[in-house]
GROMACS .gro file of C-alpha atoms in nm:
model
  413
    1UNK     CA    1   3.137  -2.237  26.534
    2UNK     CA    2   2.915  -1.944  26.520
    3UNK     CA    3   3.149  -1.700  26.666
    4UNK     CA    4   3.294  -1.398  26.446
    5UNK     CA    5   3.633  -1.499  26.520
    6UNK     CA    6   3.591  -1.844  26.390
    7UNK     CA    7   3.352  -1.793  26.077
    8UNK     CA    8   3.497  -1.494  25.928
    9UNK     CA    9   3.858  -1.624  25.896
   10UNK     CA   10   3.732  -1.949  25.791
   11UNK     CA   11   3.536  -1.757  25.534
   12UNK     CA   12   3.824  -1.570  25.375
   13UNK     CA   13   4.072  -1.888  25.423
   14UNK     CA   14   3.791  -2.059  25.163
   15UNK     CA   15   3.700  -1.772  24.927
   16UNK     CA   16   4.123  -1.748  24.857
   17UNK     CA   17   4.118  -2.155  24.847
   18UNK     CA   18   3.848  -2.123  24.548
   19UNK     CA   19   3.991  -1.875  24.348
   20UNK     CA   20   4.320  -2.050  24.360
   21UNK     CA   21   4.178  -2.356  24.243
   22UNK     CA   22   3.955  -2.194  23.960
   23UNK     CA   23   4.090  -1.910  23.857
   24UNK     CA   24   4.469  -1.923  23.847
   25UNK     CA   25   4.489  -2.215  23.574
   26UNK     CA   26   4.233  -1.959  23.333
   27UNK     CA   27   4.489  -1.677  23.390
   28UNK     CA   28   4.782  -1.944  23.334
   29UNK     CA   29   4.617  -2.048  23.010
   30UNK     CA   30   4.526  -1.658  22.920
   31UNK     CA   31   4.926  -1.584  22.952
   32UNK     CA   32   5.055  -1.835  22.753
   33UNK     CA   33   4.814  -1.757  22.473
   34UNK     CA   34   4.910  -1.398  22.513
   35UNK     CA   35   5.286  -1.453  22.475
   36UNK     CA   36   5.236  -1.693  22.179
   37UNK     CA   37   5.013  -1.480  22.026
   38UNK     CA   38   4.749  -1.775  21.965
   39UNK     CA   39   4.448  -1.535  21.932
   40UNK     CA   40   4.609  -1.272  21.760
   41UNK     CA   41   4.461  -1.256  21.408
   42UNK     CA   42   4.769  -1.118  21.272
   43UNK     CA   43   4.937  -1.486  21.349
   44UNK     CA   44   4.612  -1.682  21.189
   45UNK     CA   45   4.758  -1.905  20.941
   46UNK     CA   46   4.409  -1.841  20.721
   47UNK     CA   47   4.462  -1.471  20.764
   48UNK     CA   48   4.819  -1.465  20.634
   49UNK     CA   49   4.746  -1.678  20.380
   50UNK     CA   50   4.432  -1.430  20.217
   51UNK     CA   51   4.706  -1.147  20.337
   52UNK     CA   52   4.994  -1.251  20.117
   53UNK     CA   53   4.761  -1.346  19.811
   54UNK     CA   54   4.613  -1.013  19.804
   55UNK     CA   55   4.963  -0.831  19.840
   56UNK     CA   56   5.088  -1.054  19.569
   57UNK     CA   57   4.765  -0.990  19.305
   58UNK     CA   58   4.824  -0.583  19.406
   59UNK     CA   59   5.198  -0.614  19.312
   60UNK     CA   60   5.082  -0.777  18.992
   61UNK     CA   61   4.833  -0.544  18.955
   62UNK     CA   62   5.062  -0.264  19.029
   63UNK     CA   63   4.859  -0.110  19.268
   64UNK     CA   64   5.055  -0.139  19.568
   65UNK     CA   65   5.349   0.113  19.652
   66UNK     CA   66   5.628  -0.001  19.904
   67UNK     CA   67   5.606   0.060  20.232
   68UNK     CA   68   5.786   0.373  20.266
   69UNK     CA   69   5.842   0.329  20.647
   70UNK     CA   70   6.049  -0.047  20.600
   71UNK     CA   71   6.245   0.119  20.319
   72UNK     CA   72   6.383   0.376  20.518
   73UNK     CA   73   6.421   0.144  20.820
   74UNK     CA   74   6.615  -0.096  20.623
   75UNK     CA   75   6.913   0.135  20.580
   76UNK     CA   76   6.905   0.201  20.963
   77UNK     CA   77   6.890  -0.172  21.051
   78UNK     CA   78   7.181  -0.232  20.763
   79UNK     CA   79   7.379   0.000  20.971
   80UNK     CA   80   7.328  -0.146  21.318
   81UNK     CA   81   7.321  -0.489  21.193
   82UNK     CA   82   7.606  -0.554  21.416
   83UNK     CA   83   7.406  -0.484  21.702
   84UNK     CA   84   7.095  -0.692  21.615
   85UNK     CA   85   7.364  -1.020  21.596
   86UNK     CA   86   7.464  -0.921  21.914
   87UNK     CA   87   7.172  -0.914  22.079
   88UNK     CA   88   7.049  -1.284  21.878
   89UNK     CA   89   7.396  -1.422  22.006
   90UNK     CA   90   7.305  -1.322  22.362
   91UNK     CA   91   7.005  -1.474  22.360
   92UNK     CA   92   7.171  -1.807  22.246
   93UNK     CA   93   7.383  -1.813  22.560
   94UNK     CA   94   7.335  -1.922  22.947
   95UNK     CA   95   7.441  -1.579  23.122
   96UNK     CA   96   7.172  -1.535  23.395
   97UNK     CA   97   7.188  -1.160  23.349
   98UNK     CA   98   6.995  -0.861  23.192
   99UNK     CA   99   7.002  -0.750  22.864
  100UNK     CA  100   6.966  -0.354  22.857
  101UNK     CA  101   6.934  -0.125  22.531
  102UNK     CA  102   6.953   0.218  22.602
  103UNK     CA  103   6.928   0.534  22.391
  104UNK     CA  104   6.765   0.859  22.372
  105UNK     CA  105   6.350   0.872  22.255
  106UNK     CA  106   6.337   0.812  21.918
  107UNK     CA  107   6.630   0.602  21.829
  108UNK     CA  108   6.425   0.285  21.778
  109UNK     CA  109   6.506   0.064  22.047
  110UNK     CA  110   6.201  -0.074  22.030
  111UNK     CA  111   6.172  -0.157  21.662
  112UNK     CA  112   6.540  -0.290  21.686
  113UNK     CA  113   6.467  -0.507  21.929
  114UNK     CA  114   6.116  -0.644  21.857
  115UNK     CA  115   6.106  -0.611  21.490
  116UNK     CA  116   6.467  -0.701  21.400
  117UNK     CA  117   6.646  -0.906  21.684
  118UNK     CA  118   6.337  -1.099  21.793
  119UNK     CA  119   6.193  -1.138  21.455
  120UNK     CA  120   6.079  -1.488  21.367
  121UNK     CA  121   6.058  -1.562  21.779
  122UNK     CA  122   5.728  -1.667  21.844
  123UNK     CA  123   5.755  -1.660  22.248
  124UNK     CA  124   5.782  -1.307  22.316
  125UNK     CA  125   5.653  -1.118  22.614
  126UNK     CA  126   5.624  -0.737  22.557
  127UNK     CA  127   5.566  -0.553  22.881
  128UNK     CA  128   5.534  -0.143  22.860
  129UNK     CA  129   5.596   0.034  23.189
  130UNK     CA  130   5.413   0.322  23.061
  131UNK     CA  131   5.071   0.257  23.133
  132UNK     CA  132   5.133   0.054  23.491
  133UNK     CA  133   5.324   0.392  23.558
  134UNK     CA  134   5.081   0.647  23.453
  135UNK     CA  135   4.790   0.458  23.639
  136UNK     CA  136   4.668   0.633  23.910
  137UNK     CA  137   4.510   0.449  24.193
  138UNK     CA  138   4.613   0.093  24.325
  139UNK     CA  139   4.278  -0.039  24.105
  140UNK     CA  140   4.421   0.093  23.793
  141UNK     CA  141   4.789  -0.029  23.825
  142UNK     CA  142   4.687  -0.350  23.917
  143UNK     CA  143   4.467  -0.366  23.594
  144UNK     CA  144   4.738  -0.206  23.412
  145UNK     CA  145   4.979  -0.456  23.508
  146UNK     CA  146   4.749  -0.718  23.423
  147UNK     CA  147   4.673  -0.637  23.100
  148UNK     CA  148   5.026  -0.608  22.989
  149UNK     CA  149   5.073  -1.010  23.055
  150UNK     CA  150   4.763  -1.095  22.930
  151UNK     CA  151   4.635  -1.207  23.337
  152UNK     CA  152   4.253  -1.263  23.330
  153UNK     CA  153   3.992  -1.266  23.461
  154UNK     CA  154   4.121  -0.963  23.670
  155UNK     CA  155   3.876  -0.835  23.952
  156UNK     CA  156   4.078  -0.531  24.038
  157UNK     CA  157   3.800  -0.380  24.268
  158UNK     CA  158   3.828  -0.660  24.489
  159UNK     CA  159   4.074  -0.479  24.634
  160UNK     CA  160   3.885  -0.216  24.729
  161UNK     CA  161   3.606  -0.447  24.880
  162UNK     CA  162   3.800  -0.676  25.067
  163UNK     CA  163   3.952  -0.387  25.259
  164UNK     CA  164   3.622  -0.272  25.342
  165UNK     CA  165   3.558  -0.663  25.512
  166UNK     CA  166   3.890  -0.601  25.669
  167UNK     CA  167   3.766  -0.291  25.842
  168UNK     CA  168   3.468  -0.417  25.952
  169UNK     CA  169   3.610  -0.751  26.090
  170UNK     CA  170   3.819  -0.505  26.259
  171UNK     CA  171   3.526  -0.337  26.392
  172UNK     CA  172   3.374  -0.662  26.482
  173UNK     CA  173   3.622  -0.912  26.641
  174UNK     CA  174   3.884  -0.681  26.693
  175UNK     CA  175   4.115  -0.798  26.442
  176UNK     CA  176   4.150  -0.848  26.096
  177UNK     CA  177   4.123  -1.115  25.879
  178UNK     CA  178   4.380  -1.086  25.629
  179UNK     CA  179   4.173  -1.102  25.320
  180UNK     CA  180   4.280  -0.761  25.159
  181UNK     CA  181   4.596  -0.750  24.963
  182UNK     CA  182   4.849  -0.468  24.916
  183UNK     CA  183   4.955  -0.354  24.562
  184UNK     CA  184   5.279  -0.547  24.629
  185UNK     CA  185   5.059  -0.857  24.720
  186UNK     CA  186   4.896  -0.818  24.394
  187UNK     CA  187   5.163  -0.729  24.184
  188UNK     CA  188   5.366  -1.029  24.298
  189UNK     CA  189   5.077  -1.264  24.225
  190UNK     CA  190   5.041  -1.126  23.870
  191UNK     CA  191   5.433  -1.204  23.815
  192UNK     CA  192   5.421  -1.521  24.007
  193UNK     CA  193   5.157  -1.626  23.783
  194UNK     CA  194   5.320  -1.517  23.458
  195UNK     CA  195   5.670  -1.690  23.584
  196UNK     CA  196   5.476  -2.007  23.629
  197UNK     CA  197   5.307  -1.982  23.216
  198UNK     CA  198   5.667  -1.847  23.087
  199UNK     CA  199   5.815  -2.193  23.234
  200UNK     CA  200   5.527  -2.398  23.100
  201UNK     CA  201   5.588  -2.217  22.768
  202UNK     CA  202   5.968  -2.314  22.774
  203UNK     CA  203   5.907  -2.702  22.889
  204UNK     CA  204   5.640  -2.743  22.616
  205UNK     CA  205   5.905  -2.897  22.368
  206UNK     CA  206   6.024  -3.144  22.594
  207UNK     CA  207   5.996  -3.537  22.568
  208UNK     CA  208   5.999  -3.845  22.711
  209UNK     CA  209   6.263  -3.974  22.466
  210UNK     CA  210   6.519  -3.708  22.462
  211UNK     CA  211   6.856  -3.745  22.515
  212UNK     CA  212   6.880  -3.526  22.819
  213UNK     CA  213   6.537  -3.633  22.960
  214UNK     CA  214   6.716  -3.735  23.296
  215UNK     CA  215   6.771  -3.379  23.353
  216UNK     CA  216   6.518  -3.189  23.587
  217UNK     CA  217   6.321  -2.867  23.495
  218UNK     CA  218   6.610  -2.619  23.599
  219UNK     CA  219   6.878  -2.811  23.427
  220UNK     CA  220   6.706  -2.859  23.112
  221UNK     CA  221   6.634  -2.518  23.052
  222UNK     CA  222   6.987  -2.409  23.146
  223UNK     CA  223   7.130  -2.636  22.892
  224UNK     CA  224   6.899  -2.494  22.642
  225UNK     CA  225   6.878  -2.127  22.666
  226UNK     CA  226   6.710  -2.127  22.314
  227UNK     CA  227   6.412  -2.280  22.445
  228UNK     CA  228   6.326  -1.985  22.699
  229UNK     CA  229   6.069  -1.752  22.593
  230UNK     CA  230   6.185  -1.371  22.580
  231UNK     CA  231   6.068  -1.085  22.779
  232UNK     CA  232   6.078  -0.738  22.689
  233UNK     CA  233   6.059  -0.457  22.923
  234UNK     CA  234   5.979  -0.121  22.742
  235UNK     CA  235   5.969   0.231  22.892
  236UNK     CA  236   6.146   0.111  23.201
  237UNK     CA  237   6.216   0.407  23.426
  238UNK     CA  238   5.947   0.611  23.297
  239UNK     CA  239   5.882   0.880  23.562
  240UNK     CA  240   6.054   0.688  23.797
  241UNK     CA  241   6.080   0.991  23.980
  242UNK     CA  242   5.693   0.962  24.092
  243UNK     CA  243   5.756   0.643  24.230
  244UNK     CA  244   5.989   0.349  24.241
  245UNK     CA  245   5.731   0.054  24.369
  246UNK     CA  246   5.633  -0.103  24.018
  247UNK     CA  247   5.974  -0.066  23.916
  248UNK     CA  248   6.143  -0.225  24.195
  249UNK     CA  249   5.884  -0.517  24.190
  250UNK     CA  250   5.943  -0.533  23.765
  251UNK     CA  251   6.319  -0.556  23.846
  252UNK     CA  252   6.308  -0.834  24.126
  253UNK     CA  253   6.087  -1.026  23.882
  254UNK     CA  254   6.304  -1.024  23.641
  255UNK     CA  255   6.616  -1.127  23.818
  256UNK     CA  256   6.408  -1.430  23.929
  257UNK     CA  257   6.309  -1.498  23.574
  258UNK     CA  258   6.676  -1.495  23.483
  259UNK     CA  259   6.846  -1.695  23.759
  260UNK     CA  260   6.562  -1.935  23.721
  261UNK     CA  261   6.677  -1.995  23.365
  262UNK     CA  262   6.265  -1.938  23.303
  263UNK     CA  263   6.311  -1.642  23.039
  264UNK     CA  264   6.525  -1.404  22.889
  265UNK     CA  265   6.496  -1.038  22.965
  266UNK     CA  266   6.562  -0.726  22.746
  267UNK     CA  267   6.506  -0.364  22.918
  268UNK     CA  268   6.457  -0.083  22.666
  269UNK     CA  269   6.493   0.243  22.844
  270UNK     CA  270   6.593   0.622  22.815
  271UNK     CA  271   6.765   0.669  23.145
  272UNK     CA  272   7.118   0.642  23.189
  273UNK     CA  273   7.124   0.553  23.521
  274UNK     CA  274   6.949   0.227  23.483
  275UNK     CA  275   7.229   0.036  23.649
  276UNK     CA  276   7.133   0.211  23.984
  277UNK     CA  277   6.803   0.053  23.987
  278UNK     CA  278   6.895  -0.292  23.837
  279UNK     CA  279   7.213  -0.314  24.057
  280UNK     CA  280   6.913  -0.357  24.342
  281UNK     CA  281   6.789  -0.671  24.183
  282UNK     CA  282   7.081  -0.828  24.038
  283UNK     CA  283   7.400  -0.691  24.279
  284UNK     CA  284   7.658  -0.917  24.184
  285UNK     CA  285   7.593  -0.943  23.763
  286UNK     CA  286   7.750  -0.758  23.468
  287UNK     CA  287   7.450  -0.616  23.265
  288UNK     CA  288   7.510  -0.662  22.883
  289UNK     CA  289   7.429  -0.339  22.710
  290UNK     CA  290   7.350  -0.226  22.392
  291UNK     CA  291   7.375   0.212  22.369
  292UNK     CA  292   7.176   0.320  22.077
  293UNK     CA  293   7.258   0.712  21.971
  294UNK     CA  294   7.169   0.895  21.645
  295UNK     CA  295   7.238   0.792  21.299
  296UNK     CA  296   7.579   0.903  21.114
  297UNK     CA  297   7.492   1.183  20.854
  298UNK     CA  298   7.570   0.967  20.554
  299UNK     CA  299   7.313   0.641  20.679
  300UNK     CA  300   7.065   0.983  20.801
  301UNK     CA  301   7.097   1.139  20.442
  302UNK     CA  302   7.032   0.772  20.294
  303UNK     CA  303   6.724   0.712  20.522
  304UNK     CA  304   6.549   1.031  20.411
  305UNK     CA  305   6.614   0.973  20.035
  306UNK     CA  306   6.500   0.644  20.069
  307UNK     CA  307   6.191   0.752  20.247
  308UNK     CA  308   6.136   0.992  19.933
  309UNK     CA  309   6.193   0.697  19.640
  310UNK     CA  310   5.983   0.410  19.821
  311UNK     CA  311   5.639   0.508  19.699
  312UNK     CA  312   5.718   0.591  19.385
  313UNK     CA  313   5.518   0.468  19.076
  314UNK     CA  314   5.643   0.220  18.879
  315UNK     CA  315   5.645   0.332  18.469
  316UNK     CA  316   5.556   0.145  18.188
  317UNK     CA  317   5.689  -0.199  18.118
  318UNK     CA  318   6.042  -0.136  17.984
  319UNK     CA  319   6.042   0.217  18.046
  320UNK     CA  320   6.289   0.364  18.354
  321UNK     CA  321   6.105   0.631  18.540
  322UNK     CA  322   6.338   0.885  18.701
  323UNK     CA  323   6.297   0.843  19.128
  324UNK     CA  324   6.203   1.134  19.329
  325UNK     CA  325   6.494   1.205  19.435
  326UNK     CA  326   6.639   1.204  19.101
  327UNK     CA  327   6.414   1.457  18.973
  328UNK     CA  328   6.430   1.672  19.261
  329UNK     CA  329   6.703   1.965  19.254
  330UNK     CA  330   6.687   2.095  19.640
  331UNK     CA  331   6.811   1.772  19.789
  332UNK     CA  332   7.174   1.891  19.790
  333UNK     CA  333   7.037   2.122  20.090
  334UNK     CA  334   6.995   1.800  20.257
  335UNK     CA  335   7.348   1.751  20.412
  336UNK     CA  336   7.349   2.103  20.599
  337UNK     CA  337   6.971   2.023  20.705
  338UNK     CA  338   7.080   1.692  20.874
  339UNK     CA  339   7.388   1.900  21.041
  340UNK     CA  340   7.163   2.080  21.188
  341UNK     CA  341   6.856   1.830  21.258
  342UNK     CA  342   7.064   1.541  21.402
  343UNK     CA  343   7.044   1.169  21.336
  344UNK     CA  344   6.720   1.092  21.590
  345UNK     CA  345   6.505   0.859  21.374
  346UNK     CA  346   6.167   1.025  21.436
  347UNK     CA  347   6.298   1.376  21.372
  348UNK     CA  348   6.455   1.238  21.011
  349UNK     CA  349   6.107   1.068  20.890
  350UNK     CA  350   5.938   1.410  20.979
  351UNK     CA  351   6.166   1.556  20.784
  352UNK     CA  352   6.120   1.329  20.489
  353UNK     CA  353   5.736   1.336  20.536
  354UNK     CA  354   5.752   1.736  20.479
  355UNK     CA  355   6.001   1.700  20.185
  356UNK     CA  356   5.736   1.457  20.025
  357UNK     CA  357   5.454   1.717  20.059
  358UNK     CA  358   5.677   1.942  19.818
  359UNK     CA  359   5.872   2.174  20.071
  360UNK     CA  360   6.226   2.210  20.063
  361UNK     CA  361   6.456   2.069  20.274
  362UNK     CA  362   6.542   2.400  20.447
  363UNK     CA  363   6.242   2.514  20.486
  364UNK     CA  364   6.114   2.177  20.630
  365UNK     CA  365   6.397   2.180  20.892
  366UNK     CA  366   6.271   2.557  20.976
  367UNK     CA  367   5.938   2.430  21.043
  368UNK     CA  368   6.018   2.174  21.266
  369UNK     CA  369   6.227   2.428  21.457
  370UNK     CA  370   5.965   2.657  21.505
  371UNK     CA  371   5.693   2.373  21.603
  372UNK     CA  372   5.994   2.250  21.903
  373UNK     CA  373   6.055   2.620  21.993
  374UNK     CA  374   5.627   2.634  22.034
  375UNK     CA  375   5.637   2.353  22.238
  376UNK     CA  376   5.912   2.445  22.482
  377UNK     CA  377   5.774   2.793  22.536
  378UNK     CA  378   5.401   2.597  22.611
  379UNK     CA  379   5.610   2.370  22.862
  380UNK     CA  380   5.798   2.685  23.011
  381UNK     CA  381   5.460   2.886  23.055
  382UNK     CA  382   5.323   2.538  23.230
  383UNK     CA  383   5.630   2.524  23.467
  384UNK     CA  384   5.532   2.904  23.545
  385UNK     CA  385   5.179   2.842  23.622
  386UNK     CA  386   5.250   2.558  23.818
  387UNK     CA  387   5.574   2.753  24.016
  388UNK     CA  388   5.803   2.478  23.944
  389UNK     CA  389   6.091   2.671  23.874
  390UNK     CA  390   6.226   2.685  24.214
  391UNK     CA  391   6.305   2.320  24.225
  392UNK     CA  392   6.547   2.368  23.959
  393UNK     CA  393   6.909   2.338  24.040
  394UNK     CA  394   7.143   2.639  23.922
  395UNK     CA  395   7.248   2.498  23.586
  396UNK     CA  396   6.911   2.432  23.507
  397UNK     CA  397   6.732   2.781  23.612
  398UNK     CA  398   6.996   2.925  23.415
  399UNK     CA  399   6.868   2.734  23.088
  400UNK     CA  400   6.534   2.796  23.217
  401UNK     CA  401   6.533   3.187  23.230
  402UNK     CA  402   6.701   3.172  22.859
  403UNK     CA  403   6.334   3.030  22.727
  404UNK     CA  404   6.155   3.293  22.692
  405UNK     CA  405   6.401   3.465  22.472
  406UNK     CA  406   6.349   3.175  22.237
  407UNK     CA  407   6.083   3.349  22.047
  408UNK     CA  408   6.223   3.662  21.981
  409UNK     CA  409   6.591   3.526  21.916
  410UNK     CA  410   6.625   3.294  21.653
  411UNK     CA  411   6.998   3.229  21.742
  412UNK     CA  412   6.845   2.992  22.032
  413UNK     CA  413   6.664   2.792  21.835
   0.00000   0.00000   0.00000
């Protein structure tokens, strides 16, 4: 029993067994509280009551102004009501496939899904791929993935420590102990624990006296899609050209959730080629897709006007006070400015804020164009310093060579 070939493997197996027995139930508990927002102060009943009372008092005293962002977005949600209802309908069906919401940056994907389509739904898990993909090193990637799902305690440093033990064991007994784990196996462990927590949440409302109590867990979840939690995977394929390991693992995990009837999965992505990546995980499925684009000129104009009017102070009781949009004589420029700027929500909100400070619509749009041109020039200088221009294809190189002329030729702006 004193021989290293016997002692070290037994020690490694013992540590692994203790870790599973002690920490896995704790991690499952924390994931469940993360999904149900149990410890989130905004979900607390006492906090919500005090907040509602303060809000009501401010409204009575006319000290509270309307939320300009909500007022502006209400126009957009009215225009996209059909899309919101479509997503809600899909979440009530049993089809084991992905829901994909694709659109460019600033098109309102996250707000449409989380704030509107899932409004009032308790068991929702939002996973942002950006911090996971941007993490440097295996330990940082593991920590970022664990934080997104509420997986804790997490000992990301143990990956390095266990590798050192394996290296020492290999030098001592000639073989590895198998104590160290790769990034793939660590991520797999996090996703598997999350799956267990989601399945427990889906089955929490089940009782022995239900009419379908004789059904197994899998059959019950298949028959009750409304009981399944919703997993929203945001920024999918962010910087996917650098590495696809994280996205491959997330896609495989998401496929197991949908095919196992554990949860509904919604992907939010800017990438139009998402089907190539997701088809690896679900090759025999047709994805349910929603494409978001820019707002129409009519909706864009109403969005800006609502933003301007939202924070207007109310006049004395019985007296009608003109709205800001009614007192300005330069809003006739909005139609032409929106044609130039487009219907991207982030650009429209920036435009509304500049107009609110007193700028005319034309001046505000010109300032936005100048700022964007300056940022493009900075990126161009950075690429030249990094000598990345040779990697561009012929079409991109033509546009790349035109960038320095932006500053001297306003027509290119």
